Amino acid sequence: MPSRTLAGHLKTCDGQILWANEDAHNLLGYPLGALADMPFGDLLPIRSESKPDSDVVSSEDMEVPARGAIDVLRVALRAHHGRSILVDMRGERMDDRCILWTFGLAARGVRGERLDMLSRHDALTRLPNRIPSIEELGQTPHAHDGDSDRLLAVVYLDIDRFRDVNDKFGPSGGDAVLREVARRLRTALPPDAVAARVGGDEFALLLSFTTRQQCEALLQQLLARLAHPYRLQDRSARLRVSAGVALMAHGEQPTEVMLQHAQRAVFFAKRAGGSQVHFFDAAQALEEQQEQLFRQRIKEGLVRNEFILAYQPKVDMQRGVVIGFEALIRWQHPERGLLQPAAFVPLIEDHELVEQIGDWAIGEAVRQAAQWFALGVKTSVSVNISPRHLLRPDFIERLALHLKCFPQLHAGVLELEILETTAIKDFGAVADFIGDCNELGVPITMDDFGTGYSSLTYLRQLPVATLKLDQSFVRGMLEDAEDRAIVEGILVMARGLGRKAIAEGVESVAHGDALMALGCTLGQGYGIAKPLPADQIPDWIADFERSPPWGRTATVEQLG
Ligand code: C2E
Ligand code: MG
Ligand code: MG
């Protein structure tokens, strides 16, 4: 690993040096304190010093823009006693008067290479802002040449939900926490490790050790240490940090690739709940890459209009009338044929794409309802909404826009189905969401009800119109006494709270009979109809209502 590198920092205001750190004095050969108050121009090269064809710049090239920074420049600075030293230097504007300069010795012989590790340090934490490459390590006296049983690990550290710290303590509080993270890294890591700040709340480490277990133990300790409270004046903040690790036998792969692997691994660490160490796994990464390609294909499918909605009837079995339709998405894939939602929806649940698909489905369902309406078919359509989509801040606004496009439609023409499990996880946000939808005249159904263990007290606070009994209990209720008991329990619950109940998975007339005997008159399932193409709906309604499978005049007693 490299020995400590000199990183000079100078602050200049209006062309005067205000302060300089110890490294700046050492690099320029000045006694400590001598640089303060010197004109910055005294250090700068004059034009004649730069060779015309080299990438060494003159002072004229060092204008720092009013906002931001200049990239790393190779500069021949004038050191003490008239010497000249070649440095890579970067200038970052702090305000309209002051600039922070960071510089280090230019790497010898790497002509044109601007992003040199020696000169690139992060101004906030004073850590390098990248980890060295294997070649750079090779040039340092401490590299493990010939030390073949040593392993190297590139580790990516990412603070879980760092945004919350910034929101709670402001940007200066966030900065203080990051500085403290850097300090803990410096003190906790072995002397031959390198730590860098590679992004806002992201750090990278380069570690050397002999076994994977040793590496894991070290990182677990490190995460525990980073999790200790951070004191900010009279308050304290807590962090959870995730670590992704890419291992290699020394010199096997470029650091760049290792860093990408470590970054993939930290993604998995976060996906598994965060605050943990995850080792890069090539098979997992390949799968992830394929999923990524598939998601890209879904995106294209949206643009190319390859998605369609199928409509499954929901009926009042007792009265023999159709009460509405559930819109169920399908993908008409040009090569793979008609794909069911199970083949693609789970892959996008955690992605922005599910919001786009959901938004498309709402728009399409409302458009379809309007088309039926024009044909004299006045019915309602329910659309399934994924958890991530419904929590979008502009969801209600978009929903209102979709409805506005078809002012001729009655309130209640659109319903939304949300999963019971979503409502349990984000109770407050979901309660607000349901309230807002109700205000727009869009009733909510709680789908797959019975799988999420909602309690009565909990449910009474959510203004959902309908509970949809999960099909697993309904399908099993004829043979399985426990399924039947669950169905009964949910129906009692719905009745007690004044909510409607509908059963999905009504696979036969016998299922319908059993449900009606328990007082559940609304149903949906293959025993009534499979999901159908939109153009078949008007005829299907007419047929069903002409001769429903359950007698129009039947009473609960007769059917029981
Ligand atoms: P879901 O909302 O619970 O929809 C009911 C699913 O059960 C549908 O499957 C339907 O075809 C099927 N089904 C209906 N009756 C019966 C029956 O009697 N027996 C059996 N075995 N199955 C029945 P599908 O269309 O494959 O949809 C599966 C799930 O995909 C849906 O479950 C829903 O969670 C999701 N989904 C469908 N369309 C969309 C959509 O537009 N957006 C989102 N986010 N999710 C959707
Ligand atoms: Mg549904
Ligand atoms: Mg369902």
XYZ file of C-alpha atoms and ligand atoms in Angstrom:
608
model
C 0.000 0.000 0.000
C 1.262 3.517 -0.605
C 3.009 5.441 2.124
C 1.216 8.583 3.211
C 1.157 11.027 0.336
C 1.670 14.729 0.658
C -1.426 16.735 -0.043
C -0.886 20.455 0.006
C -3.790 22.754 0.711
C -3.729 26.510 0.319
C -6.500 28.985 0.815
C -6.181 32.192 -1.125
C -8.393 35.235 -0.815
C -8.081 38.100 -3.298
C -4.769 36.687 -4.487
C -3.188 36.502 -1.008
C -2.434 33.207 0.721
C -4.578 33.118 3.840
C -3.351 29.815 5.217
C -1.463 26.759 4.058
C -1.225 23.341 5.631
C 1.921 21.580 6.738
C 2.128 19.507 3.546
C 2.002 22.648 1.411
C 4.991 24.048 3.326
C 6.906 20.766 3.007
C 6.231 20.414 -0.701
C 7.309 23.983 -1.438
C 10.263 23.841 0.934
C 9.142 26.735 3.141
C 9.433 26.777 6.927
C 6.089 26.297 8.636
C 4.041 29.507 8.679
C 6.101 31.256 6.004
C 3.454 30.931 3.304
C 0.712 32.837 5.131
C 0.194 36.345 3.745
C 2.454 35.739 0.733
C 1.003 36.844 -2.608
C -0.204 33.680 -4.355
C 1.357 35.050 -7.547
C 4.822 34.491 -6.021
C 4.281 30.745 -6.346
C 2.892 30.815 -9.847
C 4.851 30.063 -12.979
C 5.434 32.658 -15.646
C 4.526 31.847 -19.232
C 8.092 31.262 -20.382
C 8.380 28.355 -17.943
C 5.820 26.252 -19.745
C 6.972 24.411 -22.830
C 4.686 24.961 -25.825
C 3.907 21.294 -26.441
C 3.629 20.123 -22.837
C 0.564 19.924 -20.668
C 2.212 22.124 -18.055
C 0.130 25.267 -17.841
C 0.950 28.866 -17.048
C -0.709 31.095 -14.467
C -3.101 32.465 -17.085
C -4.723 29.049 -17.318
C -5.447 29.007 -13.629
C -8.477 31.298 -13.602
C -11.057 29.622 -11.382
C -14.613 30.246 -12.612
C -16.993 32.282 -10.427
C -18.746 29.054 -9.452
C -17.183 25.630 -9.078
C -13.710 24.402 -9.745
C -11.013 24.075 -12.361
C -9.972 20.578 -13.246
C -6.567 19.259 -12.233
C -3.809 21.155 -13.982
C -0.142 20.341 -14.164
C 1.702 23.384 -12.885
C 5.370 24.205 -12.295
C 5.112 26.013 -8.927
C 7.965 28.206 -7.740
C 9.261 26.690 -4.527
C 11.602 28.172 -1.916
C 15.103 29.235 -3.061
C 13.999 29.613 -6.667
C 13.416 25.884 -7.193
C 10.533 24.818 -9.375
C 8.386 21.769 -8.588
C 5.944 20.055 -10.868
C 2.565 19.510 -9.196
C -0.926 18.518 -10.152
C -3.185 21.191 -8.792
C -6.868 21.778 -8.485
C -8.699 24.972 -7.506
C -12.141 25.096 -5.982
C -13.948 28.359 -5.406
C -15.214 28.779 -1.835
C -16.871 32.165 -2.350
C -16.373 35.158 -4.639
C -13.083 36.059 -2.926
C -11.501 32.809 -1.805
C -10.239 29.661 -3.494
C -9.105 26.384 -1.996
C -6.108 24.928 -3.824
C -5.140 21.295 -3.479
C -1.920 20.005 -4.919
C 0.592 17.202 -4.811
C 3.685 16.103 -6.656
C 2.904 15.224 -10.265
C 3.266 11.517 -10.974
C 6.515 11.154 -12.888
C 6.397 10.039 -16.487
C 2.635 9.957 -16.825
C 2.345 12.735 -19.314
C -1.141 14.092 -19.828
C -2.579 12.182 -16.881
C -4.484 14.780 -14.988
C -6.408 12.874 -12.391
C -3.495 12.008 -10.262
C -4.186 10.564 -6.870
C -1.563 12.696 -5.187
C -3.303 15.905 -6.017
C -6.923 14.828 -5.811
C -8.203 15.165 -2.331
C -11.662 15.836 -1.082
C -11.779 19.274 0.504
C -14.362 18.315 3.146
C -12.826 15.179 4.629
C -9.228 15.574 3.423
C -9.408 12.020 2.146
C -8.306 11.222 -1.401
C -11.290 11.180 -3.690
C -10.378 7.914 -5.332
C -8.454 4.810 -4.436
C -5.167 4.145 -6.189
C -4.926 1.786 -9.117
C -2.897 -1.400 -8.949
C -0.206 0.231 -11.118
C 0.120 3.059 -8.666
C 0.370 0.578 -5.828
C 3.065 -1.199 -7.777
C 5.123 1.986 -7.762
C 4.962 2.333 -4.006
C 7.495 0.702 -1.719
C 4.804 -1.018 0.371
C 3.062 -2.925 -2.360
C 2.899 -6.673 -1.773
C 5.128 -7.744 -4.609
C 5.549 -11.474 -4.486
C 3.325 -11.666 -1.445
C 1.022 -14.065 -3.227
C -1.015 -15.274 -0.246
C -2.266 -11.763 0.425
C -5.670 -10.779 -0.843
C -6.780 -7.319 -1.755
C -10.295 -6.098 -1.212
C -11.922 -3.066 -2.651
C -14.744 -2.062 -0.344
C -17.533 0.325 -1.138
C -19.179 1.949 1.885
C -22.500 3.655 1.507
C -24.422 5.375 4.281
C -28.016 4.168 4.370
C -30.469 7.041 3.951
C -27.913 9.791 4.465
C -30.514 12.195 3.120
C -32.307 11.876 6.470
C -29.231 13.252 8.276
C -29.089 16.237 5.922
C -32.821 16.811 6.292
C -32.640 16.665 10.068
C -29.396 18.507 10.770
C -28.974 20.672 7.668
C -26.070 20.567 5.198
C -23.515 21.742 7.787
C -24.623 18.965 10.158
C -24.323 16.497 7.287
C -20.803 17.805 6.534
C -19.793 17.411 10.170
C -20.996 13.806 10.154
C -19.049 13.051 6.965
C -15.897 14.546 8.467
C -16.358 12.378 11.534
C -16.928 9.295 9.354
C -13.612 10.060 7.630
C -11.888 10.484 10.995
C -13.228 7.143 12.231
C -12.086 5.466 9.041
C -8.580 6.873 9.433
C -8.287 5.726 13.019
C -10.040 2.361 12.690
C -8.308 1.027 9.606
C -4.951 -0.744 9.604
C -2.030 1.512 8.622
C -1.615 -0.066 5.183
C -5.262 0.508 4.191
C -6.356 3.334 1.942
C -9.629 5.169 2.431
C -11.140 7.576 -0.075
C -14.323 9.588 -0.332
C -15.683 8.743 -3.748
C -19.103 10.378 -3.650
C -21.442 12.393 -1.435
C -21.957 9.738 1.217
C -19.840 7.051 -0.385
C -16.411 5.920 0.647
C -14.069 3.355 -0.860
C -11.411 1.337 0.914
C -8.506 -0.704 -0.278
C -7.626 -3.381 2.244
C -5.049 -6.108 2.351
C -5.401 -9.282 4.447
C -4.956 -13.028 4.331
C -8.426 -14.576 4.660
C -11.924 -13.590 3.723
C -13.001 -14.147 7.342
C -10.407 -11.670 8.507
C -11.706 -9.124 6.024
C -15.307 -9.693 7.072
C -14.498 -9.383 10.780
C -12.650 -6.134 10.165
C -15.551 -4.686 8.215
C -18.126 -5.774 10.789
C -16.113 -3.955 13.439
C -15.837 -0.937 11.193
C -19.599 -0.803 10.556
C -20.211 -1.105 14.302
C -17.843 1.772 14.919
C -19.482 3.929 12.267
C -22.833 3.175 13.883
C -21.862 4.832 17.194
C -23.799 8.080 17.698
C -22.437 11.268 16.128
C -22.590 14.255 18.381
C -23.822 17.477 16.736
C -23.856 20.280 19.303
C -26.550 19.196 21.758
C -28.055 16.544 19.511
C -26.861 13.265 18.190
C -27.257 11.407 14.911
C -27.023 7.717 14.172
C -25.864 6.147 10.945
C -26.282 2.770 9.369
C -23.647 1.938 6.813
C -23.579 -0.825 4.192
C -20.406 -2.355 2.788
C -19.905 -4.080 -0.566
C -16.712 -6.067 -1.016
C -14.850 -7.228 -4.124
C -11.990 -9.601 -3.396
C -9.026 -10.476 -5.554
C -5.708 -12.180 -5.395
C -3.175 -9.395 -5.825
C -3.030 -7.838 -9.267
C -5.723 -9.973 -10.833
C -8.043 -7.223 -11.984
C -7.931 -3.473 -12.484
C -9.107 -1.439 -9.493
C -11.767 0.180 -11.649
C -13.461 -3.177 -12.239
C -13.114 -4.117 -8.578
C -14.749 -0.874 -7.597
C -17.672 -1.583 -9.906
C -18.027 -5.038 -8.351
C -17.905 -3.581 -4.855
C -20.549 -1.080 -5.891
C -22.778 -3.901 -7.141
C -22.249 -5.697 -3.845
C -23.254 -2.662 -1.796
C -26.438 -2.503 -3.833
C -27.264 -6.042 -2.701
C -26.339 -5.172 0.899
C -28.807 -2.300 0.785
C -31.478 -4.323 -0.905
C -31.217 -6.894 1.863
C -32.026 -4.194 4.433
C -28.727 -2.301 4.738
C -26.282 -2.047 7.642
C -24.451 -5.179 6.535
C -21.464 -6.494 4.605
C -22.072 -8.135 1.249
C -19.408 -9.875 -0.871
C -19.567 -9.551 -4.628
C -20.933 -12.664 -6.283
C -20.406 -12.979 -10.041
C -23.484 -15.188 -10.638
C -25.709 -12.801 -8.742
C -24.279 -9.879 -10.680
C -24.909 -11.642 -13.982
C -28.510 -12.267 -13.022
C -28.841 -8.648 -12.034
C -27.347 -7.593 -15.352
C -29.862 -9.726 -17.242
C -32.687 -8.276 -15.213
C -31.384 -4.844 -16.041
C -31.486 -5.673 -19.770
C -34.998 -7.031 -19.374
C -36.092 -3.834 -17.653
C -34.650 -1.908 -20.548
C -36.751 -4.092 -22.843
C -39.864 -3.365 -20.759
C -39.169 0.335 -21.165
C -38.973 -0.107 -24.923
C -42.184 -2.162 -24.799
C -43.945 0.795 -23.210
C -42.749 3.105 -25.957
C -43.764 0.586 -28.620
C -47.211 0.082 -27.114
C -46.729 -3.613 -26.462
C -48.706 -3.691 -23.207
C -52.405 -4.403 -23.051
C -55.012 -4.710 -20.347
C -57.255 -7.743 -20.019
C -60.504 -7.295 -18.109
C -61.859 -9.808 -15.631
C -65.506 -9.367 -14.613
C -66.564 -8.809 -11.037
C -70.162 -9.776 -10.470
C -72.935 -9.737 -7.928
C -73.652 -13.464 -7.885
C -76.933 -13.094 -6.077
C -78.450 -10.464 -8.323
C -76.816 -11.825 -11.477
C -75.336 -8.482 -12.530
C -71.879 -7.295 -13.483
C -70.493 -4.726 -11.046
C -67.217 -3.893 -12.792
C -63.945 -5.232 -14.179
C -60.438 -5.676 -12.928
C -57.820 -4.501 -15.419
C -54.923 -6.986 -15.545
C -51.797 -6.161 -17.472
C -50.351 -8.382 -20.225
C -47.298 -7.914 -22.401
C -47.711 -8.788 -26.039
C -44.034 -9.574 -26.537
C -43.113 -9.732 -30.241
C -40.782 -12.733 -29.757
C -41.998 -14.426 -26.589
C -45.739 -14.139 -27.091
C -48.274 -13.033 -24.491
C -46.593 -12.605 -21.101
C -48.526 -12.689 -17.815
C -47.719 -10.115 -15.113
C -45.804 -12.678 -13.029
C -43.184 -12.729 -15.813
C -42.349 -9.052 -15.549
C -44.115 -7.104 -12.778
C -41.966 -8.522 -9.920
C -38.818 -7.387 -11.736
C -39.894 -3.769 -11.751
C -41.587 -3.481 -8.346
C -38.571 -1.624 -6.905
C -37.948 0.489 -9.969
C -39.240 3.718 -11.337
C -40.552 1.701 -14.252
C -43.399 0.362 -12.132
C -44.601 3.945 -11.769
C -44.562 4.438 -15.526
C -46.379 1.158 -16.167
C -48.913 1.964 -13.435
C -49.525 5.410 -14.839
C -49.998 3.922 -18.282
C -52.472 1.348 -16.864
C -54.572 4.041 -15.176
C -54.705 6.113 -18.356
C -55.543 3.109 -20.502
C -58.246 1.810 -18.130
C -59.984 5.189 -17.990
C -59.763 5.520 -21.764
C -61.306 2.052 -22.138
C -64.106 2.857 -19.695
C -64.884 5.965 -21.740
C -64.965 3.898 -24.933
C -67.424 1.422 -23.381
C -69.437 4.334 -22.039
C -69.767 5.663 -25.590
C -71.164 2.242 -26.562
C -73.742 2.473 -23.796
C -71.861 0.190 -21.368
C -71.662 1.983 -18.041
C -69.293 0.055 -15.823
C -66.305 0.539 -13.551
C -62.692 -0.591 -13.850
C -60.205 -1.332 -11.097
C -56.461 -0.996 -11.607
C -53.760 -2.653 -9.487
C -51.290 -0.166 -8.043
C -47.830 -1.136 -6.836
C -46.610 0.125 -3.458
C -43.839 2.221 -4.917
C -46.184 3.890 -7.374
C -48.852 4.880 -4.889
C -46.290 6.510 -2.609
C -45.155 8.857 -5.392
C -45.675 12.464 -4.255
C -47.470 13.446 -7.465
C -49.672 10.332 -7.653
C -52.932 12.091 -6.791
C -52.184 14.970 -9.136
C -51.612 12.549 -12.033
C -54.714 10.569 -11.110
C -56.819 13.725 -11.219
C -55.338 14.584 -14.624
C -56.290 11.175 -16.037
C -59.875 11.599 -14.821
C -60.075 15.133 -16.148
C -59.441 13.829 -19.664
C -62.847 12.110 -19.599
C -65.273 14.470 -17.833
C -68.274 12.502 -19.114
C -67.414 9.580 -16.782
C -69.219 9.171 -13.462
C -67.475 9.208 -10.064
C -66.442 5.705 -9.068
C -65.757 4.632 -12.665
C -62.169 4.070 -11.625
C -61.197 2.030 -8.585
C -57.719 1.208 -7.369
C -56.547 -2.041 -5.800
C -53.708 -1.888 -3.322
C -52.153 -4.760 -1.453
C -52.951 -5.289 2.182
C -49.234 -5.795 2.878
C -48.406 -2.309 1.487
C -50.921 -0.672 3.760
C -49.386 -2.340 6.795
C -45.833 -1.277 5.948
C -46.491 2.421 5.333
C -49.592 2.949 7.361
C -49.550 6.760 7.651
C -48.724 7.443 4.021
C -51.215 4.861 2.773
C -53.993 6.234 5.011
C -53.416 9.696 3.488
C -53.342 8.187 0.008
C -56.690 6.429 0.512
C -58.260 9.621 1.886
C -57.031 11.643 -1.110
C -58.351 9.030 -3.573
C -61.737 9.021 -1.855
C -61.909 12.782 -2.212
C -61.382 12.377 -5.954
C -64.199 9.808 -6.061
C -61.820 6.880 -6.556
C -62.674 4.050 -4.119
C -59.939 1.736 -2.873
C -60.030 -2.043 -2.634
C -57.628 -3.878 -0.388
C -56.375 -6.726 -2.554
C -55.232 -10.192 -1.474
C -56.884 -9.558 1.855
C -56.062 -12.109 4.532
C -52.404 -12.460 3.573
C -51.201 -9.457 5.543
C -52.596 -10.119 9.034
C -54.361 -6.760 9.415
C -56.060 -6.308 12.729
C -59.513 -4.887 13.199
C -58.309 -1.803 15.030
C -55.832 -1.126 12.291
C -58.290 -1.615 9.475
C -60.917 0.676 10.943
C -58.529 3.611 10.472
C -58.148 2.975 6.747
C -61.100 4.264 4.732
C -61.048 1.479 2.122
C -64.358 0.718 0.420
C -63.825 -2.987 -0.246
C -61.878 -5.970 1.050
C -60.964 -8.486 -1.631
C -60.569 -11.928 -0.094
C -57.373 -13.554 -1.275
C -57.962 -16.321 -3.789
C -55.874 -18.853 -1.871
C -58.517 -19.081 0.898
C -61.440 -18.884 -1.492
C -60.127 -21.632 -3.753
C -59.509 -23.896 -0.786
C -62.691 -23.202 1.163
C -64.656 -26.153 -0.203
C -62.209 -28.759 1.113
C -60.274 -26.999 3.805
C -62.055 -26.068 7.035
C -59.332 -23.593 7.983
C -59.585 -21.717 4.672
C -63.317 -21.608 5.157
C -62.877 -20.279 8.694
C -60.578 -17.525 7.406
C -63.115 -16.563 4.739
C -65.817 -16.436 7.381
C -63.642 -14.375 9.703
C -62.865 -11.803 7.022
C -66.548 -11.524 6.095
C -67.457 -10.869 9.733
C -64.722 -8.272 9.929
C -65.880 -6.522 6.741
C -69.482 -6.511 7.894
C -68.549 -5.194 11.330
C -66.629 -2.293 9.797
C -69.221 -1.539 7.133
C -66.989 -2.454 4.198
C -67.910 -4.387 1.075
C -66.319 -7.801 0.556
C -65.550 -9.471 -2.749
C -64.072 -12.922 -3.252
C -61.429 -13.575 -5.916
C -60.686 -17.115 -7.082
C -64.336 -18.117 -7.568
C -63.418 -21.102 -9.707
C -66.795 -22.829 -9.860
C -70.503 -22.418 -9.240
C -69.990 -24.426 -6.033
C -67.528 -21.783 -4.775
C -70.125 -19.123 -5.486
C -72.766 -21.090 -3.635
C -70.547 -21.544 -0.608
C -69.644 -17.851 -0.557
C -73.236 -16.716 -0.821
C -74.154 -19.095 2.003
C -71.700 -17.108 4.130
C -73.213 -13.825 2.979
C -70.577 -12.905 0.396
C -72.431 -12.009 -2.765
C -69.669 -10.361 -4.803
C -67.206 -12.525 -6.700
C -64.553 -12.740 -9.381
C -62.860 -15.836 -10.760
C -62.408 -18.347 -13.530
C -65.814 -19.866 -12.630
C -67.342 -16.605 -13.826
C -64.878 -15.597 -16.522
C -61.175 -15.474 -17.202
C -59.658 -12.072 -17.996
C -60.963 -11.044 -21.423
C -59.892 -8.700 -24.214
C -61.606 -5.314 -24.023
C -63.592 -5.751 -27.237
C -65.352 -8.865 -25.909
C -66.693 -7.122 -22.819
C -69.975 -5.602 -24.100
C -71.170 -8.990 -25.464
C -69.973 -10.817 -22.385
C -71.985 -8.541 -20.092
C -75.116 -9.053 -22.163
C -74.665 -12.867 -22.142
C -73.973 -13.059 -18.434
C -76.885 -10.929 -17.411
C -79.179 -12.895 -19.716
C -78.329 -16.215 -18.047
C -76.198 -15.904 -14.909
C -74.811 -19.154 -13.405
C -76.593 -18.353 -10.163
C -80.368 -17.802 -10.308
C -81.311 -14.140 -10.265
C -84.037 -14.775 -7.709
C -82.148 -17.229 -5.522
C -81.965 -16.360 -1.863
C -79.167 -17.067 0.557
C -81.294 -19.683 2.327
C -82.071 -21.613 -0.865
C -78.430 -21.643 -1.914
C -77.101 -22.552 1.536
P -54.383 -9.780 -8.462
O -54.599 -8.325 -8.490
O -54.692 -10.478 -7.197
O -55.200 -10.347 -9.669
C -55.851 -11.571 -9.656
C -55.052 -12.595 -10.379
O -55.650 -13.858 -10.189
C -55.027 -12.401 -11.886
O -53.800 -12.961 -12.357
C -56.179 -13.246 -12.345
O -56.076 -13.647 -13.691
C -56.051 -14.422 -11.416
N -57.324 -15.080 -11.202
C -58.548 -14.542 -11.245
N -59.477 -15.457 -10.975
C -58.834 -16.625 -10.747
C -59.263 -17.944 -10.432
O -60.437 -18.244 -10.293
N -58.300 -18.880 -10.262
C -56.998 -18.587 -10.398
N -56.120 -19.553 -10.222
N -56.552 -17.352 -10.713
C -57.471 -16.377 -10.878
P -52.838 -12.174 -13.273
O -53.575 -11.424 -14.322
O -51.774 -13.121 -13.681
O -52.234 -11.094 -12.286
C -51.437 -11.464 -11.231
C -51.083 -10.291 -10.389
O -50.287 -9.360 -11.099
C -52.300 -9.501 -9.933
O -52.880 -10.140 -8.840
C -51.658 -8.187 -9.587
O -51.101 -8.231 -8.302
C -50.540 -8.094 -10.601
N -50.959 -7.184 -11.684
C -51.774 -7.415 -12.724
N -51.932 -6.328 -13.487
C -51.198 -5.350 -12.904
C -50.956 -3.976 -13.202
O -51.478 -3.387 -14.143
N -50.123 -3.306 -12.362
C -49.557 -3.914 -11.282
N -48.744 -3.190 -10.514
N -49.769 -5.174 -10.967
C -50.592 -5.905 -11.763
Mg -56.036 -7.125 -8.006
Mg -55.698 -10.378 -5.685
